[in-house]
Short mmCIF file of C-alpha atoms in Angstrom, two decimals:
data_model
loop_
_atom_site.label_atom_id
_atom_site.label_comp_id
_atom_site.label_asym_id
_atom_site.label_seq_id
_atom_site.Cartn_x
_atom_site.Cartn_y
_atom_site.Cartn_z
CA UNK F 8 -8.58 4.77 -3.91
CA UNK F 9 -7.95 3.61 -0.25
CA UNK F 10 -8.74 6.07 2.47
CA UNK F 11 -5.06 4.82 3.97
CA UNK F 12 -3.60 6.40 0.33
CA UNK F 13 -5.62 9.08 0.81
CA UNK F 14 -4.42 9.86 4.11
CA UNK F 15 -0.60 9.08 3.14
CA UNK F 16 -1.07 11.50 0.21
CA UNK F 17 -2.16 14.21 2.53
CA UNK F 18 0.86 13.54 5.06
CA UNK F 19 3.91 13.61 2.42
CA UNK F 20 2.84 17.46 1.50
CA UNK F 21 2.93 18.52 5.07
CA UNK F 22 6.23 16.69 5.40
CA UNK F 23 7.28 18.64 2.49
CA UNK F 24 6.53 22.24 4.13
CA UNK F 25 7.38 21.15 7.53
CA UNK F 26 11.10 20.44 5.94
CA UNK F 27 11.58 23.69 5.02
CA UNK F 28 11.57 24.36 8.73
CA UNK F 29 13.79 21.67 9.74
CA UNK F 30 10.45 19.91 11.60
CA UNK F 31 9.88 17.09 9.14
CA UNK F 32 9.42 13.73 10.70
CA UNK F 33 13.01 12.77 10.79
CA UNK F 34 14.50 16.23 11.85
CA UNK F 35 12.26 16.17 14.92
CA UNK F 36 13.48 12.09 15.56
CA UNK F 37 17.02 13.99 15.62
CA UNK F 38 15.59 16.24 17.68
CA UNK F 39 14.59 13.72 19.82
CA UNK F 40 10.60 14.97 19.39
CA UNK F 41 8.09 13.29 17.43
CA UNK F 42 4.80 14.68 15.99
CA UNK F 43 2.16 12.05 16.87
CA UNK F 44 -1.75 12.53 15.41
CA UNK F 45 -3.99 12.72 17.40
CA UNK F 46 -7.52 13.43 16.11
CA UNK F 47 -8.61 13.52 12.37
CA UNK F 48 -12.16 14.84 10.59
CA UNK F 49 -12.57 13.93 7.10
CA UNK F 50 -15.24 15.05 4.56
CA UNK F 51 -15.03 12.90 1.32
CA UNK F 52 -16.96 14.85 -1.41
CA UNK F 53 -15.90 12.02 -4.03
CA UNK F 54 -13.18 9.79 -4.37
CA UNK F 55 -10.07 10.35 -6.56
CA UNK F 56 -10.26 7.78 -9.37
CA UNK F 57 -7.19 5.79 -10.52
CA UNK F 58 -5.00 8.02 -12.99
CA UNK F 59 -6.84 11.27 -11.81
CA UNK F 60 -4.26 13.95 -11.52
CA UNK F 61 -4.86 16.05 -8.30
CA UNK F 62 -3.98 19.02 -6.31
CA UNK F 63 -3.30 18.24 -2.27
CA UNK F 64 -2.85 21.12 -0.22
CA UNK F 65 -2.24 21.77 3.55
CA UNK F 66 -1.79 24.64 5.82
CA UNK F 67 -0.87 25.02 9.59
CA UNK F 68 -3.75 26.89 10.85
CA UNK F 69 -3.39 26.96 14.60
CA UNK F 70 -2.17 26.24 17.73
CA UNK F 71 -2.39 26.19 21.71
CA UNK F 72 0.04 24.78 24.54
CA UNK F 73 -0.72 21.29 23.52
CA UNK F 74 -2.41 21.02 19.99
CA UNK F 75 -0.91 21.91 16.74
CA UNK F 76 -3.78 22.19 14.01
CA UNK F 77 -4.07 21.52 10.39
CA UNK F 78 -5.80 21.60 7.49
CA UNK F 79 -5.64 19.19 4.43
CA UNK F 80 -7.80 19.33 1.05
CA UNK F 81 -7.41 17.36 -2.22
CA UNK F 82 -8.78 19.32 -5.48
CA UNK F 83 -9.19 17.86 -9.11
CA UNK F 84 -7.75 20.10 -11.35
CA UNK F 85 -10.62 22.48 -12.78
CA UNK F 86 -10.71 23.41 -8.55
CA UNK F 87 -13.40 21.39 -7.29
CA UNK F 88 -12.92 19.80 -3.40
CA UNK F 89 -12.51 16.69 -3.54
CA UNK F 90 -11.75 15.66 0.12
CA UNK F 91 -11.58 18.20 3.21
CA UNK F 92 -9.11 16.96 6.26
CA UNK F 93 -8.61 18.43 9.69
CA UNK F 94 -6.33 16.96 12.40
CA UNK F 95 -4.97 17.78 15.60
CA UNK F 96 -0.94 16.54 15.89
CA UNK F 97 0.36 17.21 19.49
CA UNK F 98 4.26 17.18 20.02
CA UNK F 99 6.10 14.42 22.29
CA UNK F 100 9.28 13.99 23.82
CA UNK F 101 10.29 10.73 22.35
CA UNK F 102 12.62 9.34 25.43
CA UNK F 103 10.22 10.51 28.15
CA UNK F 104 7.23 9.45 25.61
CA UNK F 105 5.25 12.60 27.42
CA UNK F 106 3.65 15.57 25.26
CA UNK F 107 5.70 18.37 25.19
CA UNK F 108 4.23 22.71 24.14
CA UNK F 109 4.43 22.68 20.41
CA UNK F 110 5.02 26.27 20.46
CA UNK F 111 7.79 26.18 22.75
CA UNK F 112 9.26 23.45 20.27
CA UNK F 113 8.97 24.59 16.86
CA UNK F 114 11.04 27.75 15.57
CA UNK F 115 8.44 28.41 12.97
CA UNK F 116 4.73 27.23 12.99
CA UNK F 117 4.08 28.09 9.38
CA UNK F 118 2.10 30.94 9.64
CA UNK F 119 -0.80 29.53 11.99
CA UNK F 120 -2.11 31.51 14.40
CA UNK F 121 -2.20 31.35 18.04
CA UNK F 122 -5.40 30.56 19.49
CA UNK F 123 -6.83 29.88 23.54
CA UNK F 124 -9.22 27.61 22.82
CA UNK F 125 -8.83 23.27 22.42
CA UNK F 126 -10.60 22.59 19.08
CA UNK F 127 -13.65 20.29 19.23
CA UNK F 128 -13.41 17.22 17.31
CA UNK F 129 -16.11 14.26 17.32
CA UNK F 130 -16.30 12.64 20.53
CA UNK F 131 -15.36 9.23 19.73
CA UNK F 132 -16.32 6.51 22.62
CA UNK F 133 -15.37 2.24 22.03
CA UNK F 134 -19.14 1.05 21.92
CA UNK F 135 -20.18 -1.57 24.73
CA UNK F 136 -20.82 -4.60 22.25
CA UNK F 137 -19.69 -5.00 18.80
CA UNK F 138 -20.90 -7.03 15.78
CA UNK F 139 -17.35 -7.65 14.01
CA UNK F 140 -14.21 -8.85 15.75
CA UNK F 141 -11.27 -9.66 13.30
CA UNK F 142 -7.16 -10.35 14.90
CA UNK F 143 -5.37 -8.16 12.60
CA UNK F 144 -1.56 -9.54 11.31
CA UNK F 145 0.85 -7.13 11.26
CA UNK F 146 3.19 -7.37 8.47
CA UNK F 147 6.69 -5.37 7.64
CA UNK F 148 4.83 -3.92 5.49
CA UNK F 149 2.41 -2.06 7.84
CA UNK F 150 6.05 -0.54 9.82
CA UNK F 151 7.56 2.38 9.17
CA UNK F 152 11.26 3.44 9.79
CA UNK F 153 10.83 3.77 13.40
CA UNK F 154 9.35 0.30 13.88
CA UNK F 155 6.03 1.42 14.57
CA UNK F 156 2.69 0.78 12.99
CA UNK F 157 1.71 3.49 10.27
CA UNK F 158 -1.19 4.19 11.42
CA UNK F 159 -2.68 5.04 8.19
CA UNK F 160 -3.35 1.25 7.70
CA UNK F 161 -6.00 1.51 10.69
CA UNK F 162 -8.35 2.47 7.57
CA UNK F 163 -7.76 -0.39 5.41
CA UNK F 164 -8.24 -2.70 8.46
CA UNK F 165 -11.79 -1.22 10.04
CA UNK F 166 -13.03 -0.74 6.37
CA UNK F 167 -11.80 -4.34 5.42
CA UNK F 168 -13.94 -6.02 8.15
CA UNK F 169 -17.08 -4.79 6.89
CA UNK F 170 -16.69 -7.44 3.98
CA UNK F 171 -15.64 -6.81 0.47
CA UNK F 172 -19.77 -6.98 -0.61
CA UNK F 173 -20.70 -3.75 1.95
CA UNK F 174 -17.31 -2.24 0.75
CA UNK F 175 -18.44 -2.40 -3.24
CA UNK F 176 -22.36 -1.58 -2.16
CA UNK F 177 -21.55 1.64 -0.58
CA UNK F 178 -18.86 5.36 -0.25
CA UNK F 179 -17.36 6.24 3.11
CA UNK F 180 -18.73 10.42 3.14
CA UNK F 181 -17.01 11.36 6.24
CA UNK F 182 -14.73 9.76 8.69
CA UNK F 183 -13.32 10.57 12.28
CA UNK F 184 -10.75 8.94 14.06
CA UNK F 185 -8.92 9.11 17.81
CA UNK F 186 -5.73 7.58 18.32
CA UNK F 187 -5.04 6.69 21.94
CA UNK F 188 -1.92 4.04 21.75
CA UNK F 189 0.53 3.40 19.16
CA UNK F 190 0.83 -0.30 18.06
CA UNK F 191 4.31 -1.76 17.86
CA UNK F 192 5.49 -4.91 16.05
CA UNK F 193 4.45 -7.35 18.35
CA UNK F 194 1.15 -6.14 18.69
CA UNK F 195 -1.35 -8.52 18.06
CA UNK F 196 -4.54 -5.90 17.10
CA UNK F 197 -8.29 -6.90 17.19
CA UNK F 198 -10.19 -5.43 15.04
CA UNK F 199 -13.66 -4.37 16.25
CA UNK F 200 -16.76 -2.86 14.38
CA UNK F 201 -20.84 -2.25 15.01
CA UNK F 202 -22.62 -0.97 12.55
CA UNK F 203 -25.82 0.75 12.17
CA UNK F 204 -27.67 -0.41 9.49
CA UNK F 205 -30.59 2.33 9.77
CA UNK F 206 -28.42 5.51 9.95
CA UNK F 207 -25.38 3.81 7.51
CA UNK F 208 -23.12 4.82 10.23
CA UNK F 209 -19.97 2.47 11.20
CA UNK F 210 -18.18 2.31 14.63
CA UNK F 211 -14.32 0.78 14.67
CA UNK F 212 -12.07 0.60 17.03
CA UNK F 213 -8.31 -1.33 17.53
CA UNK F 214 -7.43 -2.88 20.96
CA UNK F 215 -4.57 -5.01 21.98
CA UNK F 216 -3.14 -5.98 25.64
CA UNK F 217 -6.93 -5.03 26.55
CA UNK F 218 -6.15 -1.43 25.49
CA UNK F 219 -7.51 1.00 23.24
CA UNK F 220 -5.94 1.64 20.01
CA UNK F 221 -7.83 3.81 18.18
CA UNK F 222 -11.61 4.60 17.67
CA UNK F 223 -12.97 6.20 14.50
CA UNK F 224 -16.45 6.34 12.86
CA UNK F 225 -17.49 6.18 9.14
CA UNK F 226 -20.52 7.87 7.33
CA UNK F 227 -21.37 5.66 4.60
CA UNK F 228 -24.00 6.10 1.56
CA UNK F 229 -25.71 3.72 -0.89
CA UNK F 230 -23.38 3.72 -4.21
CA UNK O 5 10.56 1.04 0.23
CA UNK O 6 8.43 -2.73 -0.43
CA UNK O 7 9.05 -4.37 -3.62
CA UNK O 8 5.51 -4.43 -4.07
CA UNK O 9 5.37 -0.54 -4.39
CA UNK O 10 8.59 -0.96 -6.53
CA UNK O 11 7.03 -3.26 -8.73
CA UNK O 12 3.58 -1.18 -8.64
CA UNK O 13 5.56 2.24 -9.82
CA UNK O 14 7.38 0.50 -12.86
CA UNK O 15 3.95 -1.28 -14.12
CA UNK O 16 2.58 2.52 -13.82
CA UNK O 17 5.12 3.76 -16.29
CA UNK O 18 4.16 0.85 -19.00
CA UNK O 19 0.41 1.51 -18.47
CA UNK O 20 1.39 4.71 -19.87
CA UNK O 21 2.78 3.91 -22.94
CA UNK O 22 0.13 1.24 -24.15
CA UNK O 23 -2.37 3.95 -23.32
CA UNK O 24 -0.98 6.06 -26.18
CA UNK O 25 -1.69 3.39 -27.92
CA UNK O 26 -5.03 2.75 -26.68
CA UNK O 27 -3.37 -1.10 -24.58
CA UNK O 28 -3.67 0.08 -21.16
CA UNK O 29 -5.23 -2.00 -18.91
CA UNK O 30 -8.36 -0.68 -18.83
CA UNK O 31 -8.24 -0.45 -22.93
CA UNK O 32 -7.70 -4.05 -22.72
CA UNK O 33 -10.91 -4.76 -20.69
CA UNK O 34 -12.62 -2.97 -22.93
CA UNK O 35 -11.87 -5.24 -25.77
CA UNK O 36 -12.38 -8.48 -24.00
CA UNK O 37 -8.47 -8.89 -23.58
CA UNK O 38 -6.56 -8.62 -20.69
CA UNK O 39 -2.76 -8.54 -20.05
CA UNK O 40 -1.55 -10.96 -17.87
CA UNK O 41 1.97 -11.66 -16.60
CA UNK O 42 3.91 -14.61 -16.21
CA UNK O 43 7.00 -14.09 -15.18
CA UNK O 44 9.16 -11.45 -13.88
CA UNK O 45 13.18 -11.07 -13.14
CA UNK O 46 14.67 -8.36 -11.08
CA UNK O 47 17.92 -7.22 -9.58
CA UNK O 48 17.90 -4.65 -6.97
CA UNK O 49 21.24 -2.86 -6.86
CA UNK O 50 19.93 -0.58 -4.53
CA UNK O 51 16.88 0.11 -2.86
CA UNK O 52 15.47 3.17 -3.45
CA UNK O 53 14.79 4.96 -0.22
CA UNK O 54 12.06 7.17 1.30
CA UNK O 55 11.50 10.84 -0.49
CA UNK O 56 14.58 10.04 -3.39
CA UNK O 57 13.28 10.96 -7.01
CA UNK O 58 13.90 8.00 -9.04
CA UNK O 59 13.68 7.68 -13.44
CA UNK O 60 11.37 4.88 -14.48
CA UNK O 61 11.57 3.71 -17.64
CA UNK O 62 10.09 0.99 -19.60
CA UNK O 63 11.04 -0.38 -23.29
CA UNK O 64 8.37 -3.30 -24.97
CA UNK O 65 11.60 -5.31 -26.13
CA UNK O 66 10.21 -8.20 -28.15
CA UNK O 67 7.38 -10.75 -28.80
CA UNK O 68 6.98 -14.08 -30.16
CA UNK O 69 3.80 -16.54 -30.94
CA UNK O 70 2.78 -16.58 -27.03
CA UNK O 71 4.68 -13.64 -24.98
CA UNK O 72 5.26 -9.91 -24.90
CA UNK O 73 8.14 -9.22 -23.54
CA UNK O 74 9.28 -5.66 -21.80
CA UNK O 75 11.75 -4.62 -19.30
CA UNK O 76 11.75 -2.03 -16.56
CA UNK O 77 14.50 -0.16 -15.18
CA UNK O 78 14.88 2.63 -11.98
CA UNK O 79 18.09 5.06 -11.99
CA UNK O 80 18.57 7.94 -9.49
CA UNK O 81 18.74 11.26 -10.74
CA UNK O 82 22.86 11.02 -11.63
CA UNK O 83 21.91 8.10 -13.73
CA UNK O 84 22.98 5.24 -11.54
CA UNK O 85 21.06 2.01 -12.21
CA UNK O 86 18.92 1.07 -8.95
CA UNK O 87 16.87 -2.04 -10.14
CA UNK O 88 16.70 -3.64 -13.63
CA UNK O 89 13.33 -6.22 -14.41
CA UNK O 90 12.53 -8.32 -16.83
CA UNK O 91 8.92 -9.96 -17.74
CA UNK O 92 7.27 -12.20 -19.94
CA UNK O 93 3.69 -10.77 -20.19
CA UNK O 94 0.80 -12.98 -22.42
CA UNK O 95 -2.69 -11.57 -23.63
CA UNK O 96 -5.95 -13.55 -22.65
CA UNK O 97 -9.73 -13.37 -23.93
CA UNK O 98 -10.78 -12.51 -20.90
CA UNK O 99 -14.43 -14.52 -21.59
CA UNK O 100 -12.90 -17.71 -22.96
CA UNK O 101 -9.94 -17.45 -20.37
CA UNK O 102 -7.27 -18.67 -22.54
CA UNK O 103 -3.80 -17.11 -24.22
CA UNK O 104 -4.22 -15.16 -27.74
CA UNK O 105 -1.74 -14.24 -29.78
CA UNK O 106 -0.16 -11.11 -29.04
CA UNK O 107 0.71 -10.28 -32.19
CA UNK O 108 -2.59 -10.43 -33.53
CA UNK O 109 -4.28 -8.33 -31.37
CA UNK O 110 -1.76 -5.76 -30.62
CA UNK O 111 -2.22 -2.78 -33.90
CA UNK O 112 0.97 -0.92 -32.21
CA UNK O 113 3.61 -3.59 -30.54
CA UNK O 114 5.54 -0.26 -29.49
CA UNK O 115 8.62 -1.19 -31.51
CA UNK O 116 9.31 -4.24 -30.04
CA UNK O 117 11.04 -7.03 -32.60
CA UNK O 118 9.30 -9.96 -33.50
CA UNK O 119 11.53 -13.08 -32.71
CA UNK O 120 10.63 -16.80 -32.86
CA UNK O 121 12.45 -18.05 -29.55
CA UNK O 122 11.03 -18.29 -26.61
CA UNK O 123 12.91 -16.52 -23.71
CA UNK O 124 14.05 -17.93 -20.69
CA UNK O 125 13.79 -17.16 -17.48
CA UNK O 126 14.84 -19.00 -13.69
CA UNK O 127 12.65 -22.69 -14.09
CA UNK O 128 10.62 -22.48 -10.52
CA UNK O 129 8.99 -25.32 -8.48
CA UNK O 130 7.46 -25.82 -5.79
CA UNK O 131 9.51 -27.32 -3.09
CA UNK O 132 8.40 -30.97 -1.66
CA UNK O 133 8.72 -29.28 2.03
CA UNK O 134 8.39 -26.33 3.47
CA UNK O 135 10.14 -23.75 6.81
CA UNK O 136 6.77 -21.53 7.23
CA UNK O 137 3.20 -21.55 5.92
CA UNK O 138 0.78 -18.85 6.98
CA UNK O 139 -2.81 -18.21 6.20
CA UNK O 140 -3.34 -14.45 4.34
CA UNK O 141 -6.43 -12.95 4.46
CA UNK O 142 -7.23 -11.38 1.37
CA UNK O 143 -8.86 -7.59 2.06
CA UNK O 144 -10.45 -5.38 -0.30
CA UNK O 145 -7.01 -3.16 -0.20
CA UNK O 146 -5.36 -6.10 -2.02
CA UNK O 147 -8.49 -6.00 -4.76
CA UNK O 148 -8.20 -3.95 -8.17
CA UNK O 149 -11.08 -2.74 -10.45
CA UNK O 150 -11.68 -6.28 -11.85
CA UNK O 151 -11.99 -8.06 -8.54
CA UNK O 152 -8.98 -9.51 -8.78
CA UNK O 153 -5.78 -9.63 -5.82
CA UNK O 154 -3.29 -7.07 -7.34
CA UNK O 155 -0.54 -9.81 -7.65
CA UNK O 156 2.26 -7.27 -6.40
CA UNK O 157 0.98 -7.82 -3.01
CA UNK O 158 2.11 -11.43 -3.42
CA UNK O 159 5.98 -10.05 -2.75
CA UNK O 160 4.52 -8.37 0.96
CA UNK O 161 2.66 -11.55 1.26
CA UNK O 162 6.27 -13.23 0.85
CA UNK O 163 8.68 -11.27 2.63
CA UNK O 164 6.64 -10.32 5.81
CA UNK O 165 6.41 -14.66 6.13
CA UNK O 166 9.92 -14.50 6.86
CA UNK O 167 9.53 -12.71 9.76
CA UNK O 168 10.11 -8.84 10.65
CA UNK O 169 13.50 -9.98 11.86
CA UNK O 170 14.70 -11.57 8.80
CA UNK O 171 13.66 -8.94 6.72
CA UNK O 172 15.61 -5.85 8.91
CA UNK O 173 18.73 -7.92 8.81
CA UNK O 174 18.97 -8.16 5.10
CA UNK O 175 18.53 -6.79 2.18
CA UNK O 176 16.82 -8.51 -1.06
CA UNK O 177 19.32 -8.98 -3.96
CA UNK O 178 17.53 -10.75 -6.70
CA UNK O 179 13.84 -12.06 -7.10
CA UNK O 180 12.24 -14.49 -9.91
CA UNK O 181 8.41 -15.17 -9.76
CA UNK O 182 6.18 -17.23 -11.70
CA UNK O 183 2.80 -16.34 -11.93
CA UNK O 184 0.41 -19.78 -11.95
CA UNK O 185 -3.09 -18.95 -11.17
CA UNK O 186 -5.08 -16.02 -10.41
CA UNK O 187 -6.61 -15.53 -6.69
CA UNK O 188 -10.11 -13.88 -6.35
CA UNK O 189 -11.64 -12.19 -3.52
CA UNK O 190 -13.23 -15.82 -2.23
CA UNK O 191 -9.48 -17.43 -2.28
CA UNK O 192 -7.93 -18.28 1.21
CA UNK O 193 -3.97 -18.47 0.19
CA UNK O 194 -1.68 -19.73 2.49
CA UNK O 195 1.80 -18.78 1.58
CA UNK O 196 4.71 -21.26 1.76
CA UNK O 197 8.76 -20.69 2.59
CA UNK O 198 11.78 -22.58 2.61
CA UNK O 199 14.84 -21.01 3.48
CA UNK O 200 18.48 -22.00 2.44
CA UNK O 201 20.68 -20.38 5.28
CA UNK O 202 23.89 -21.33 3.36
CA UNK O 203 23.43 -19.65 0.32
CA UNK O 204 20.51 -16.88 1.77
CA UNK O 205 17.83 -17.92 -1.30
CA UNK O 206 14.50 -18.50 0.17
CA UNK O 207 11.72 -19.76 -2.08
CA UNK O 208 8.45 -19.09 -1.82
CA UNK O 209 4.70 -20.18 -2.88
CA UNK O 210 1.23 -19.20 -2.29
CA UNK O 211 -1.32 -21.82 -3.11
CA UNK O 212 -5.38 -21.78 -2.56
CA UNK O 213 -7.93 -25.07 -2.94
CA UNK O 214 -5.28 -27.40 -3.59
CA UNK O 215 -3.73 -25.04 -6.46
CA UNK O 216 -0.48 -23.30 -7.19
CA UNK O 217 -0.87 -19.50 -7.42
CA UNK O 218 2.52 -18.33 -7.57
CA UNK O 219 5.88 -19.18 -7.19
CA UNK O 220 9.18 -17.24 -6.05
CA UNK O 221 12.77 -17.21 -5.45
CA UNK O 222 14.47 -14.33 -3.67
CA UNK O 223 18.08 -14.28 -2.83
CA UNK O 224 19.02 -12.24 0.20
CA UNK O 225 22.48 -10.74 1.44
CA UNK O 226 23.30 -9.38 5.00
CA UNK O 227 22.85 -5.79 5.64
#
């Protein structure tokens, strides 16, 4: 299974239970609001198989004045974990395209609690040299209804330029990603990785117009 | 919603009926066989849009000497027809690389009717010229469990030539392919288009090392 499947599995649930509260993606584009990722941590126990049948779950756990905090997991059906996901999503105001208080924006936050304290996620930095650099095509198939980039597809792109052979020679354990600037259609992404060979560890990050995209590392192990 | 996922969900739904009789893809392997399609037909009434629940179904209709032949179909939940398909399907040895006999090696042909005529379907060539031809890098998202390019991406690979433009201004009506020649993770496909403006049918071909992979025709109408 791709980790962007994985990741789009995980999203349509939370769609699902932010609906009921009138907060789903396109209620808050009515709204004029959009809920925009910023930081995900992903533990990958083992890798749904094709045909697997699978439980995904998410809850809202918590929030401050700028980050709204979840939770996603993926059991098999006898109730082993499978994959573990948490993310920070922050709330903007589309027009002004400037983060807005999630609290103050959201009727009902699902039951999570309010908390003080910013969350610490990996602390993801673009490396100074790189030993991968791919241009990336963007396709109407990689845009969504608001003509931007899913960004789920960022996976398929920094695991694709490892090479199919270190793809098929090895899992992806855990992953953490940053998202710093949405792409739009006429992007035209470069794809960037270093990897380190000793501690199976792989750096990736997406610029275009000289900016920063997004950053993530990968954990990998022998297969 | 792509045609390659549309294509993707009804093959899903026929995957489960050869498994009850042990034909499923995987089955197949297993046995040295492999199914392999040639040709497909499908009208898209509408397009099925994000978060609808859809009916799939699937019915083996007939087979002959050389082809298996099965349609597809999609209706919303009130019964309303969304997309029909048709497709010729043939069964190879997967070691000697040539076409068995379906019959033969089928023990369940899922009531399907033996005929003796050979069905047709749109006669596709390449054009002598071409509008567009792109490069497509083939990533590991695009391979399946044999190493193979999952040939639905072929329709992405298609439409997004066109252009992002092209493809937000209209909507796809009708689509034939013909299925030539397998690509492997070591092809480098470039992908061919000529549009008619007049009547809105754009053809389309991928070829690799001199060879035809696939051809298409797609006929388009204004949004």
């Amino acid at each position: 299974m791709r980790l962007s499947s994985l990741v789009d599995a995980m999203l349509l649930i939370s769609e699902k239970q932010l609906h009921e509260s009138d907060s789903d993606s396109s209620e808050m584009v009515q709204r004029g609001l959009g809920w925009v990722v910023v930081q995900y941590h992903m533990d990958i126990k083992k890798m749904p198989t094709l045909g697997q049948k699978l439980k995904v779950s998410t809850r809202a756990t918590s929030y401050n004045k700028y980050f709204f905090y979840r939770d996603f997991w993926i059991d098999d059906l006898d109730g082993n974990r499978m994959v573990d996901l948490s993310s920070a999503f922050v709330i903007i105001d589309v027009k002004a395209r400037k983060m807005v208080s999630a609290a103050e924006k959201l009727t009902d936050v699902f039951g999570a609690e309010e908390i003080t304290k910013i969350k610490r996620f990996a602390r993801l930095r673009e490396p100074k040299d790189y030993d991968i650099k791919k241009g990336q095509h963007i396709g109407y198939y990689n845009i969504d209804v608001n003509r931007h980039v899913n960004n789920s597809y960022y996976f398929d792109w920094m695991v694709d330029s490892l090479g199919i052979e270190f793809v098929e020679k090895h899992r992806a354990k855990s992953m953490d990603i940053k998202y710093d600037k949405e792409l739009n259609i006429h992007s035209e992404p470069e794809v960037y990785a270093k990897i380190d060979s000793d501690t199976l560890v792989t750096t990736h990050w997406i610029k275009s117009d000289g900016e920063l995209n997004a950053v993530a590392q990968i954990t990998w192990e022998e297969k």
